[in-house]
Coordinates of C-alpha atoms and ligand atoms in Angstrom, one line a residue:
M9 CA -14.2 30.2 -24.9
A10 CA -15.1 32.7 -27.5
W11 CA -12.4 31.5 -30.0
L12 CA -14.3 28.3 -30.3
H13 CA -17.2 30.4 -31.7
A14 CA -15.1 32.3 -34.2
F15 CA -13.5 29.1 -35.2
P16 CA -15.9 26.0 -34.9
F17 CA -13.5 23.9 -36.9
L18 CA -10.8 24.2 -34.1
G19 CA -13.4 23.4 -31.6
V20 CA -14.3 20.4 -33.0
L21 CA -10.5 19.3 -33.0
A22 CA -10.2 20.4 -29.5
I23 CA -12.9 18.4 -28.3
A24 CA -11.6 15.4 -30.4
A25 CA -8.2 16.0 -28.4
L26 CA -10.3 16.0 -25.0
R27 CA -11.8 13.0 -25.9
Y28 CA -8.5 11.2 -26.6
A29 CA -7.1 12.6 -23.5
C30 CA -10.0 11.2 -21.3
V31 CA -10.3 7.9 -22.9
T32 CA -7.1 6.3 -24.6
D33 CA -4.8 7.7 -26.7
L34 CA -5.2 5.5 -29.5
R35 CA -2.2 7.0 -31.4
F36 CA -0.1 5.9 -28.6
N37 CA 2.6 3.4 -30.0
N38 CA 4.2 1.4 -27.4
S39 CA 5.1 -1.7 -29.2
Q40 CA 8.6 -1.1 -28.2
Y41 CA 10.0 -0.5 -24.9
D42 CA 12.9 -1.3 -22.4
R43 CA 12.7 -5.1 -21.6
K44 CA 14.7 -4.4 -18.4
P45 CA 12.8 -1.5 -17.1
N46 CA 13.6 0.0 -13.9
V47 CA 10.7 -0.6 -11.4
V48 CA 9.5 1.7 -8.5
I49 CA 6.8 0.8 -6.2
I50 CA 5.6 3.6 -3.8
F51 CA 3.4 2.2 -1.3
A52 CA 1.5 4.7 1.0
D53 CA 0.2 3.6 4.4
D54 CA -3.4 3.8 5.6
L55 CA -4.0 6.3 2.6
G56 CA -7.8 5.9 1.7
Y57 CA -9.7 5.8 -1.6
G58 CA -10.9 9.1 -1.0
D59 CA -7.7 10.9 0.2
L60 CA -5.9 12.3 -2.8
S61 CA -6.9 15.4 -4.6
C62 CA -7.1 13.3 -7.9
F63 CA -9.4 10.9 -6.2
G64 CA -11.7 13.6 -5.4
H65 CA -10.8 15.1 -2.0
P66 CA -11.7 18.8 -2.0
T67 CA -9.0 20.2 0.6
S68 CA -5.9 17.5 0.2
H69 CA -3.1 19.2 -1.6
T70 CA -1.3 16.5 -3.6
P71 CA -0.1 18.4 -6.8
F72 CA 2.6 15.7 -7.4
I73 CA 0.7 12.6 -7.3
D74 CA -2.2 14.3 -9.3
E75 CA 0.5 15.2 -11.9
M76 CA 1.5 11.8 -11.9
A77 CA -2.3 10.6 -12.4
N78 CA -2.8 13.1 -15.2
K79 CA 0.3 11.3 -17.1
G80 CA -0.4 8.1 -15.9
L81 CA -3.1 5.3 -15.5
V82 CA -5.5 5.6 -12.6
F83 CA -7.2 2.4 -11.5
T84 CA -10.5 3.0 -9.9
Q85 CA -10.9 -0.8 -9.0
F86 CA -7.7 -1.6 -7.3
Y87 CA -7.5 -3.8 -4.1
S88 CA -5.0 -4.5 -1.5
T89 CA -5.2 -8.2 -0.1
S90 CA -5.7 -7.3 3.6
P91 CA -7.4 -4.4 5.6
V92 CA -4.3 -4.0 7.6
C93 CA -0.6 -3.6 7.0
S94 CA 1.6 -6.9 7.4
P95 CA -0.5 -9.1 5.5
S96 CA -1.1 -6.6 2.6
R97 CA 2.8 -6.1 2.3
A98 CA 3.3 -9.6 2.2
S99 CA 1.1 -10.3 -0.9
L100 CA 2.5 -7.2 -2.7
L101 CA 5.9 -8.5 -2.4
T102 CA 5.2 -12.1 -3.2
G103 CA 2.2 -12.1 -5.5
R104 CA 0.4 -14.6 -3.1
Y105 CA -2.2 -14.3 -0.7
Q106 CA -0.8 -13.7 3.0
T107 CA -2.4 -16.8 4.1
R108 CA -0.1 -18.8 2.1
S109 CA 3.1 -17.3 3.6
G110 CA 1.6 -17.3 7.2
I111 CA 1.2 -13.5 7.3
Y112 CA -2.0 -13.6 9.6
P113 CA -4.1 -13.2 11.5
D114 CA -3.1 -9.5 12.2
V115 CA 0.4 -7.6 12.1
F116 CA 3.9 -8.0 13.5
S117 CA 5.0 -6.4 16.8
P118 CA 8.5 -5.2 17.4
G119 CA 9.8 -8.2 19.3
D120 CA 8.2 -10.9 17.2
I121 CA 10.0 -14.0 16.4
G122 CA 8.4 -14.6 13.0
G123 CA 8.6 -12.8 9.7
L124 CA 8.0 -13.7 5.9
P125 CA 9.4 -17.1 5.4
H126 CA 12.5 -17.3 3.3
N127 CA 11.2 -19.8 0.8
E128 CA 8.7 -17.1 -0.5
T129 CA 10.1 -15.2 -3.5
T130 CA 9.8 -11.4 -3.3
I131 CA 9.9 -9.0 -6.3
A132 CA 13.4 -8.1 -5.2
E133 CA 14.6 -11.9 -5.3
F134 CA 12.9 -12.4 -8.6
L135 CA 14.6 -8.9 -10.2
G136 CA 17.9 -9.8 -8.6
R137 CA 18.0 -13.0 -10.7
H138 CA 17.5 -10.9 -13.9
G139 CA 20.5 -8.6 -12.6
Y140 CA 18.6 -5.9 -10.8
K141 CA 20.0 -4.0 -7.8
S142 CA 17.2 -3.5 -5.2
A143 CA 16.3 -1.3 -2.3
A144 CA 13.9 -1.1 0.2
I145 CA 13.3 2.1 1.8
G146 CA 10.8 2.9 4.6
K147 CA 8.3 0.7 6.4
W148 CA 8.9 -3.0 6.3
H149 CA 6.7 -4.7 8.8
L150 CA 7.4 -8.3 7.8
G151 CA 9.4 -9.2 10.7
V152 CA 12.9 -8.5 12.2
G153 CA 13.7 -11.7 14.0
V154 CA 17.1 -13.1 15.5
N155 CA 19.7 -11.2 14.0
G156 CA 17.4 -9.5 11.8
T157 CA 16.8 -12.8 9.9
Y158 CA 13.5 -11.1 8.2
L159 CA 14.8 -7.8 7.3
P160 CA 14.7 -6.8 3.7
T161 CA 18.4 -7.7 3.1
N162 CA 17.5 -11.1 3.8
H163 CA 14.8 -11.1 1.3
G164 CA 16.5 -10.1 -1.9
F165 CA 17.1 -6.5 -1.3
D166 CA 20.7 -5.1 -1.6
E167 CA 19.8 -2.3 0.6
Y168 CA 17.4 -1.5 3.5
Y169 CA 16.9 2.1 5.1
G170 CA 14.0 2.6 7.6
I171 CA 11.9 1.5 10.5
P172 CA 10.9 -2.1 10.4
Y173 CA 7.3 -1.5 11.6
S174 CA 4.8 1.2 12.3
H175 CA 6.0 4.1 13.9
D176 CA 3.3 4.1 16.5
M177 CA 4.7 0.9 18.0
C178 CA 7.8 2.7 19.2
P179 CA 7.2 6.5 20.0
C180 CA 8.4 6.3 23.4
P181 CA 10.4 7.5 25.5
V182 CA 11.1 10.4 23.2
C183 CA 7.9 12.2 22.3
F184 CA 9.2 15.0 20.2
Y185 CA 7.8 17.6 22.3
P186 CA 9.9 20.8 23.2
D187 CA 9.8 19.8 26.8
G188 CA 10.3 16.1 26.1
S189 CA 6.9 15.2 27.6
C190 CA 4.8 12.4 26.2
I191 CA 1.1 12.9 25.3
R192 CA 0.4 9.1 26.3
P193 CA 1.8 7.2 28.8
C194 CA 4.9 5.4 27.8
R195 CA 4.6 1.5 27.5
N196 CA 7.5 0.1 29.4
N197 CA 7.7 -2.8 27.0
E198 CA 8.5 -0.5 24.0
A199 CA 11.9 0.7 22.6
P200 CA 12.3 3.9 20.7
C201 CA 11.8 3.7 17.1
P202 CA 14.7 2.3 15.4
L203 CA 16.1 3.5 12.1
F204 CA 18.1 0.9 10.4
G205 CA 20.7 0.8 7.4
N206 CA 20.7 -2.6 6.2
T207 CA 20.8 -4.6 9.4
T208 CA 22.3 -2.1 11.7
I209 CA 20.5 0.3 13.8
V210 CA 21.8 3.9 12.7
E211 CA 19.6 6.0 14.9
Q212 CA 17.2 5.4 17.8
P213 CA 15.1 6.9 18.6
A214 CA 14.5 7.9 14.8
D215 CA 13.5 11.5 14.4
L216 CA 10.5 11.7 12.7
I217 CA 10.8 15.3 11.7
S218 CA 13.6 14.7 9.4
L219 CA 12.6 11.1 8.6
T220 CA 11.0 11.5 5.2
K221 CA 13.7 14.0 3.9
K222 CA 16.3 11.3 4.8
H223 CA 14.4 8.5 3.2
I224 CA 14.2 10.7 0.0
D225 CA 17.9 11.2 0.1
K226 CA 18.6 7.8 0.1
A227 CA 16.3 6.9 -2.5
T228 CA 17.8 9.6 -4.8
D229 CA 21.2 8.4 -4.1
F230 CA 20.2 4.8 -4.9
I231 CA 18.5 5.7 -8.1
K232 CA 21.7 7.9 -9.3
E233 CA 24.1 5.2 -8.4
A234 CA 22.3 2.4 -10.1
T235 CA 21.7 4.7 -13.0
D236 CA 25.5 5.7 -13.2
A237 CA 26.6 1.9 -13.1
R238 CA 23.9 1.3 -15.8
N239 CA 22.2 -1.4 -13.6
P240 CA 18.6 -1.8 -13.8
F241 CA 17.0 -1.2 -10.2
F242 CA 13.9 -1.9 -8.2
L243 CA 13.0 0.8 -5.5
Y244 CA 10.5 -0.2 -3.1
Y245 CA 9.6 3.1 -1.1
A246 CA 7.1 2.3 1.6
S247 CA 6.1 5.3 3.3
Y248 CA 5.0 5.8 7.0
Q249 CA 2.6 8.5 5.9
T250 CA -0.2 8.7 6.3
H251 CA -0.3 6.5 9.2
H252 CA -0.9 7.7 12.7
P253 CA 0.4 9.3 14.5
Q254 CA 0.6 12.1 11.9
F255 CA 4.0 13.8 11.5
A256 CA 5.5 16.1 8.8
G257 CA 8.8 17.9 8.3
Q258 CA 9.1 21.5 9.0
R259 CA 8.3 22.5 5.7
F260 CA 5.0 20.7 5.8
T261 CA 3.7 21.6 9.2
N262 CA 0.7 23.7 9.2
S263 CA 1.0 23.7 5.3
S264 CA -2.3 22.2 4.5
I265 CA -6.0 23.4 5.2
R266 CA -6.7 19.9 5.9
G267 CA -5.0 19.8 9.3
A268 CA -2.4 17.2 10.6
F269 CA -3.5 14.6 8.0
G270 CA -3.3 16.9 5.3
D271 CA 0.3 18.2 6.4
A272 CA 1.5 14.5 6.4
L273 CA -0.2 13.7 3.2
A274 CA 1.6 16.9 1.6
E275 CA 4.9 15.5 2.6
L276 CA 3.8 12.2 1.2
D277 CA 3.1 13.9 -2.0
W278 CA 6.3 15.7 -2.2
S279 CA 8.3 12.5 -1.8
V280 CA 6.5 11.0 -4.7
G281 CA 7.4 14.4 -6.7
M282 CA 11.1 14.0 -5.5
I283 CA 11.2 10.2 -6.8
L284 CA 9.7 11.2 -10.2
K285 CA 11.8 14.2 -10.5
T286 CA 15.0 12.1 -9.7
V287 CA 14.0 9.5 -12.5
K288 CA 13.5 12.3 -14.9
D289 CA 16.6 14.1 -14.2
A290 CA 18.4 10.9 -14.4
G291 CA 17.1 10.5 -17.9
I292 CA 15.4 7.4 -17.3
E293 CA 11.5 8.5 -17.1
N294 CA 11.1 6.5 -20.7
N295 CA 12.5 3.2 -19.1
T296 CA 11.1 3.2 -15.6
Y297 CA 7.8 1.6 -14.6
V298 CA 6.4 3.5 -11.4
F299 CA 3.5 2.1 -9.4
F300 CA 1.8 4.2 -6.5
T301 CA -0.7 2.6 -4.3
S302 CA -1.7 2.3 -0.6
D303 CA -1.5 -0.7 1.9
N304 CA -5.2 -0.6 3.1
G305 CA -8.1 1.7 3.6
P306 CA -7.9 4.8 6.1
S307 CA -8.0 4.6 9.7
M308 CA -10.8 6.7 11.3
T309 CA -10.0 6.1 14.9
R310 CA -8.9 9.7 15.2
E311 CA -11.9 11.1 13.5
I312 CA -10.9 14.5 11.9
Q313 CA -7.3 13.5 11.8
G314 CA -7.8 10.5 9.9
G315 CA -8.1 9.4 6.4
S316 CA -11.1 9.1 4.1
A317 CA -12.4 6.4 2.1
G318 CA -14.5 8.9 0.1
L319 CA -17.7 7.3 -1.1
L320 CA -16.7 3.8 -0.2
K321 CA -18.3 2.0 2.9
C322 CA -16.3 1.8 6.3
C323 CA -12.4 1.9 6.7
K324 CA -9.4 0.2 7.5
G325 CA -9.9 -3.2 9.5
T326 CA -13.2 -4.0 7.4
T327 CA -13.8 -5.9 4.4
Y328 CA -16.1 -3.3 3.2
E329 CA -14.6 -1.4 0.0
G330 CA -13.3 1.3 2.3
G331 CA -11.1 -1.2 4.0
M332 CA -9.5 -2.8 1.0
R333 CA -10.0 -0.7 -2.3
V334 CA -7.2 1.8 -2.6
P335 CA -6.1 4.3 -4.9
A336 CA -3.5 3.2 -7.5
I337 CA -1.7 4.8 -10.4
A338 CA 0.7 3.3 -12.9
Y339 CA 3.0 5.7 -14.6
W340 CA 5.4 5.2 -17.5
P341 CA 5.5 8.1 -19.9
G342 CA 5.6 6.9 -23.6
V343 CA 4.8 3.2 -22.5
I344 CA 1.7 3.5 -20.5
P345 CA -1.0 5.5 -22.1
P346 CA -2.7 8.1 -19.7
G347 CA -6.1 7.5 -18.6
R348 CA -8.5 5.9 -16.3
T349 CA -9.3 2.1 -15.9
H350 CA -12.2 0.5 -14.1
E351 CA -10.8 -2.9 -14.6
L352 CA -10.1 -5.2 -11.5
A353 CA -6.7 -5.4 -10.4
S354 CA -5.0 -5.9 -7.2
T355 CA -1.5 -5.7 -5.4
L356 CA -1.0 -9.4 -6.2
D357 CA -0.7 -8.6 -9.6
L358 CA 2.4 -6.5 -9.5
L359 CA 4.9 -9.3 -9.4
P360 CA 3.4 -11.1 -12.3
T361 CA 3.0 -7.9 -14.4
I362 CA 6.8 -7.0 -13.8
A363 CA 7.7 -10.6 -15.0
T364 CA 5.7 -9.9 -18.2
L365 CA 7.2 -6.5 -18.7
L366 CA 10.6 -8.1 -18.5
G367 CA 9.5 -11.1 -20.8
K368 CA 10.3 -13.6 -18.0
K369 CA 8.5 -16.4 -16.5
P370 CA 7.2 -15.4 -12.9
P371 CA 7.8 -17.6 -10.0
L372 CA 5.5 -20.7 -9.7
R373 CA 2.2 -20.6 -7.6
L374 CA 1.1 -16.9 -7.8
D375 CA -2.2 -15.8 -7.2
G376 CA -1.8 -12.8 -9.2
V377 CA -2.3 -12.3 -12.8
D378 CA -0.4 -9.8 -15.2
M379 CA -1.8 -6.4 -16.1
E380 CA 0.2 -5.8 -19.2
E381 CA -3.0 -5.8 -21.3
I382 CA -4.5 -3.1 -19.0
L383 CA -1.3 -1.0 -18.6
L384 CA -0.2 -0.9 -22.1
R385 CA -3.6 -1.1 -24.2
H386 CA -6.2 -0.1 -21.8
G387 CA -7.4 -3.6 -22.1
K388 CA -9.3 -6.2 -20.1
S389 CA -8.2 -7.4 -17.0
K390 CA -7.3 -11.2 -16.6
R391 CA -8.8 -11.1 -13.3
D392 CA -12.6 -11.4 -12.7
T393 CA -12.5 -12.5 -9.1
F394 CA -11.2 -11.0 -5.9
F395 CA -11.2 -12.7 -2.5
Y396 CA -11.4 -10.4 0.9
Y397 CA -9.7 -11.7 3.7
P398 CA -10.3 -10.0 7.1
V399 CA -8.3 -9.1 10.1
G400 CA -8.3 -12.1 12.0
A401 CA -8.1 -14.5 9.0
D402 CA -9.1 -18.0 10.3
P403 CA -9.7 -21.2 8.2
R404 CA -12.8 -21.8 9.8
F405 CA -14.4 -18.8 8.2
G406 CA -12.1 -18.4 4.9
V407 CA -12.5 -15.2 3.0
F408 CA -15.3 -12.8 4.3
A409 CA -16.3 -11.8 0.7
V410 CA -16.0 -12.5 -2.8
R411 CA -16.0 -10.3 -5.8
Y412 CA -17.0 -11.6 -9.1
K413 CA -17.0 -9.2 -12.0
Q414 CA -19.0 -6.3 -10.6
Y415 CA -20.6 -8.3 -7.9
K416 CA -19.6 -8.5 -4.4
A417 CA -20.9 -11.1 -2.1
H418 CA -20.6 -10.6 1.9
F419 CA -20.7 -14.0 3.5
W420 CA -19.4 -12.5 6.8
T421 CA -19.0 -9.1 7.9
K422 CA -17.3 -7.4 10.8
G423 CA -16.9 -3.7 12.1
S424 CA -13.7 -2.5 13.2
G425 CA -12.4 0.0 16.1
L426 CA -10.3 1.6 13.3
C427 CA -13.6 2.9 11.8
G428 CA -14.0 5.3 15.2
Q429 CA -16.4 5.0 17.9
R430 CA -18.6 7.5 16.3
N431 CA -18.8 6.3 12.8
P432 CA -22.3 7.1 11.5
D433 CA -22.5 3.9 10.0
D434 CA -23.4 1.0 12.6
D435 CA -21.9 -1.6 10.2
C436 CA -18.4 -0.1 10.4
R437 CA -18.2 0.3 14.1
I438 CA -16.4 -2.3 16.6
T439 CA -19.8 -3.0 18.0
A440 CA -20.9 -4.7 14.7
L441 CA -19.6 -8.2 15.6
R442 CA -18.8 -10.9 13.1
T443 CA -22.1 -11.8 11.4
K444 CA -22.8 -14.7 8.8
H445 CA -25.0 -13.7 6.0
N446 CA -27.0 -16.5 4.5
P447 CA -27.7 -15.7 1.9
P448 CA -24.8 -13.4 1.4
L449 CA -25.2 -9.8 1.3
L450 CA -25.0 -8.7 -2.6
F451 CA -23.9 -5.5 -4.1
D452 CA -23.3 -4.4 -7.6
L453 CA -20.1 -2.5 -7.3
D454 CA -20.3 -1.0 -10.8
A455 CA -23.8 0.7 -10.0
D456 CA -23.4 1.2 -6.3
P457 CA -19.8 1.3 -5.2
A458 CA -20.7 2.6 -1.6
E459 CA -22.3 -0.8 -1.0
R460 CA -25.8 0.7 0.0
Y461 CA -28.3 -1.5 -1.8
N462 CA -28.4 -5.2 -1.1
I463 CA -29.7 -6.9 -4.1
N464 CA -29.5 -10.6 -2.9
K465 CA -33.3 -10.9 -3.3
S466 CA -33.4 -9.6 -6.9
P467 CA -33.8 -12.1 -9.7
K468 CA -30.3 -11.2 -10.9
G469 CA -29.0 -11.5 -7.5
K470 CA -30.8 -15.0 -6.8
R471 CA -29.0 -16.2 -10.0
I472 CA -25.6 -15.1 -9.2
I473 CA -25.3 -16.1 -5.5
P474 CA -25.1 -19.9 -6.0
F475 CA -22.3 -19.3 -8.6
I476 CA -20.0 -17.0 -6.1
A477 CA -20.9 -19.2 -3.2
K478 CA -19.2 -22.0 -5.4
L479 CA -16.3 -19.6 -5.9
K480 CA -16.0 -19.2 -2.3
K481 CA -16.2 -22.8 -1.3
K482 CA -13.5 -23.7 -4.0
F483 CA -11.1 -20.9 -2.9
D484 CA -11.3 -21.9 0.9
E485 CA -10.9 -25.5 0.2
R486 CA -7.7 -24.9 -2.2
M487 CA -6.1 -22.5 0.2
K488 CA -3.0 -23.9 1.9
W489 CA -2.6 -21.9 4.9
G490 CA 0.9 -21.7 5.9
T491 CA 1.9 -21.6 9.7
S492 CA 1.2 -18.4 11.2
Q493 CA 4.3 -16.3 11.7
I494 CA 2.6 -13.8 13.7
R495 CA 1.3 -16.4 16.3
R496 CA 5.0 -17.6 16.9
G497 CA 4.7 -14.7 19.2
A498 CA 7.2 -12.4 20.7
N499 CA 10.5 -12.4 22.6
N500 CA 11.5 -9.1 24.4
T501 CA 15.1 -9.9 23.6
L502 CA 14.3 -9.6 20.2
I503 CA 13.0 -5.9 20.4
P504 CA 15.7 -4.0 18.2
C505 CA 18.1 -2.2 20.4
C506 CA 21.2 -0.2 19.4
N507 CA 22.7 -0.4 22.8
P508 CA 22.3 -4.3 23.6
G509 CA 22.5 -5.4 27.1
C510 CA 21.6 -2.1 28.5
T511 CA 19.4 -1.4 31.4
P512 CA 16.3 -0.7 32.0
F513 CA 15.5 -2.5 28.8
P514 CA 14.1 -1.5 26.5
Q515 CA 13.8 2.1 27.3
C516 CA 17.4 2.3 27.3
C517 CA 17.9 1.7 23.8
H518 CA 18.6 5.1 23.2
C519 CA 21.6 6.3 21.2
E520 CA 21.6 9.2 19.1
R521 CA 18.9 11.6 19.5
G522 CA 17.5 13.1 16.3
K523 CA 19.0 16.5 15.6
S524 CA 16.1 18.4 13.9
S525 CA 13.9 20.8 15.8
L526 CA 11.5 19.0 18.1
V527 CA 8.7 22.0 17.9
E528 CA 6.8 20.6 14.8
M529 CA 5.9 17.2 15.8
L530 CA 2.3 16.5 15.5
W531 CA 2.1 14.0 18.4
K532 CA -0.9 15.8 19.8
Y533 CA -3.0 13.8 17.8
V534 CA -2.2 10.6 19.4
I535 CA -5.2 9.1 21.0
S536 CA -5.0 5.5 21.0
D537 CA -3.1 2.5 19.4
D538 CA -3.4 1.5 15.8
T539 CA -1.8 -0.9 13.6
Ligands
NAG17 C1 5.2 1.5 -33.5 O1 6.5 1.6 -33.4 C2 7.2 0.4 -34.1 C3 8.8 0.8 -33.7 O2 9.0 1.9 -33.5 C4 7.0 0.5 -35.5 O3 7.8 -0.6 -36.3 C5 5.6 0.4 -35.7 O4 5.2 0.4 -37.3 C6 4.9 1.4 -35.0 N1 3.4 1.2 -35.3 C7 2.6 2.0 -35.5 C8 1.1 1.7 -35.5 O5 2.7 3.1 -35.7
NAG18 C1 14.6 7.4 -23.8 O1 15.1 8.7 -23.8 C2 16.5 8.7 -24.4 C3 16.8 10.1 -24.6 O2 15.5 10.8 -24.7 C4 16.7 7.9 -25.8 O3 18.2 8.0 -26.0 C5 16.5 6.4 -25.4 O4 16.6 5.6 -26.6 C6 15.0 6.3 -25.0 N1 14.6 4.9 -24.6 C7 13.7 4.0 -24.8 C8 13.7 2.8 -24.3 O5 12.8 4.5 -25.6
NAG19 C1 23.2 -14.1 16.0 O1 24.3 -13.3 15.9 C2 25.4 -13.5 17.0 C3 26.5 -12.7 16.9 O2 27.0 -12.6 15.4 C4 25.7 -15.0 17.1 O3 26.4 -15.3 18.1 C5 24.4 -15.7 17.0 O4 24.8 -17.3 17.0 C6 23.5 -15.4 16.1 N1 22.2 -16.1 16.4 C7 21.7 -16.9 15.4 C8 20.4 -17.8 15.8 O5 21.9 -17.0 14.2
NAG20 C1 23.7 -1.3 2.9 O1 24.4 -2.1 2.1 C2 24.7 -1.6 0.7 C3 25.0 -2.8 -0.3 O2 26.0 -3.6 0.5 C4 25.7 -0.6 0.7 O3 25.9 0.2 -0.3 C5 25.2 0.5 1.9 O4 26.1 1.5 2.1 C6 24.7 0.0 3.2 N1 24.1 1.0 3.9 C7 24.4 1.3 5.2 C8 23.7 2.3 6.1 O5 25.1 0.5 5.9
NAG21 C1 1.3 25.1 13.8 O1 0.0 25.7 14.1 C2 -0.1 25.6 15.6 C3 -1.6 26.0 15.8 O2 -1.9 27.0 15.2 C4 1.0 26.5 16.1 O3 0.8 26.2 17.5 C5 2.3 25.9 15.8 O4 3.4 26.7 16.4 C6 2.5 25.8 14.3 N1 3.8 25.3 14.0 C7 4.5 25.9 12.9 C8 5.8 25.1 12.8 O5 4.4 26.8 12.5
NAG22 C1 7.1 -22.1 2.3 O1 6.9 -23.2 3.3 C2 5.7 -23.0 4.0 C3 5.7 -23.8 5.1 O2 6.2 -25.1 4.9 C4 4.6 -23.2 3.0 O3 3.3 -22.9 3.7 C5 4.6 -22.0 1.9 O4 3.6 -22.5 1.0 C6 5.9 -22.3 1.3 N1 6.0 -21.2 0.1 C7 6.5 -21.5 -0.9 C8 6.7 -20.4 -2.0 O5 6.7 -22.8 -1.4
NAG23 C1 14.0 -15.4 24.4 O1 15.2 -15.3 23.9 C2 16.3 -15.5 24.7 C3 17.7 -15.3 24.0 O2 17.6 -16.1 22.8 C4 16.2 -17.1 25.2 O3 17.4 -17.2 26.2 C5 14.9 -17.1 26.1 O4 14.7 -18.4 26.5 C6 13.8 -16.7 25.2 N1 12.6 -16.8 25.8 C7 11.6 -17.2 25.4 C8 10.2 -17.2 26.4 O5 11.4 -18.0 24.5

């Protein structure tokens, strides 16, 4: 920077500008903003804290999300409420812990009887009361039930387009190989993946190669139509990527030096870019609040084809940081000043924050708090605690860990098969059985985000542990567990089928074969089941 030497005065200005850019743009005036902003939530699947380029991954290619991070507010301490999918989605959409709505102990299967109870208020229902149009596009995983009673269109969304559960729950009998073969034995009790348009199956098996593109086309149409009709809208875009098995459209296959995972991530990144571009082109960027995050930490079962929690410990399926701390970015040019925040926040907080942005009262009995102060002024969080429910949540144990300010106490720990058999950390593997810790393990996450150094015997630790133990006791005692919707079990007749009454069921649920080329499918990375 030779010119800095020639013009030291300019150098000072440049450094001042940089400081503003990195910390908070104090000149930012967002006292006025649209009180009916459009809301877009982009929810990635199994994307870990360390997977994005803007969160430090050296070989991921995520230019669009990086741009969103540059112009938006990056959260470094943001949590999903569960280390697996269905519970995490329930609390994002309701602002309430999944235990209240009965979305535990794990996740829904295709023929399940239960689903998100209708007395819960989703973000779509809340916004619907205020004149919004809502669409859910992508993975649902909060139940289908008899006659699709639990699908998004029965939970406040005007439209739904997507596969209502994980795409690894239905890959057979079409495995997308050129010769039609399957890499793993087909499971006879599975139907091919159904792609729903509202409550009707429009394609089965869903063609994964063109899936992301079709979803983006739907999202684009939805945004344009709502904008043309001058209707405020809510788009809930729940990507299947980067859940296993990794797949990507033709453009992205072999596009990344990170392999199959990198290719899937590149397509996810593209889809984020397309949504932001559509919003910008529609001229509504300054009244659209966009939030990007992930449902839980990375699955590591497939080792080098899996995700990364970066410096955080363990993975999906555990209550260590790697299981539940996720990347998050808030984006609203002109209203949310760019920067980074270390404030504590959670998917629970999305619904109450939206209510505050609208200037409306949120639904009653929420666990979330509003993040307006963090978003608009880079201020303090209203949250100083966070409670970690494990997979297999059970009232006998309650929450496994509690975070209070920077301290996290583990009262119970347990490894997970989702961390992989060869995980170098013993604590993460499935062989680490449920273990009670008394006194709890204690970590200072500000100084030690990797949870390496237990400080429960330090003077500070001894002082803080009784207080955190009280928080746990009070929280567990007050929690009203809803009846488990997942334990209601399955009835095979409920497996979504485009060809009702066909035999042999459910493999015969086969209506329109995907039209795109079968070659690019990355099924070769399938090793075992996942959720
Ligand atoms: C911010 O903008 C509002 C409305 O545009 C204006 O009334 C207010 O004076 C501005 N505040 C600052 C500090 O510039
Ligand atoms: C957004 O920008 C458009 C055009 O740039 C302008 O007309 C409109 O008033 C702005 N809306 C808000 C809420 O600032
Ligand atoms: C499901 O829909 C079918 C056809 O419309 C109807 O006959 C049946 O009663 C419905 N079942 C329930 C439980 O609502
Ligand atoms: C779903 O319903 C919406 C609203 O009624 C409608 O606009 C859309 O075309 C429907 N989609 C499908 C695939 O039927
Ligand atoms: C991707 O790379 C693999 C391995 O090099 C190759 O077999 C495959 O044909 C490539 N696919 C495409 C669409 O380029
Ligand atoms: C819905 O009903 C269930 C079961 O009665 C209950 O556990 C849950 O708390 C209720 N939800 C709301 C929002 O009232
Ligand atoms: C499954 O559902 C079918 C159709 O509603 C019903 O006849 C059958 O009894 C159910 N099976 C079980 C085990 O509940």
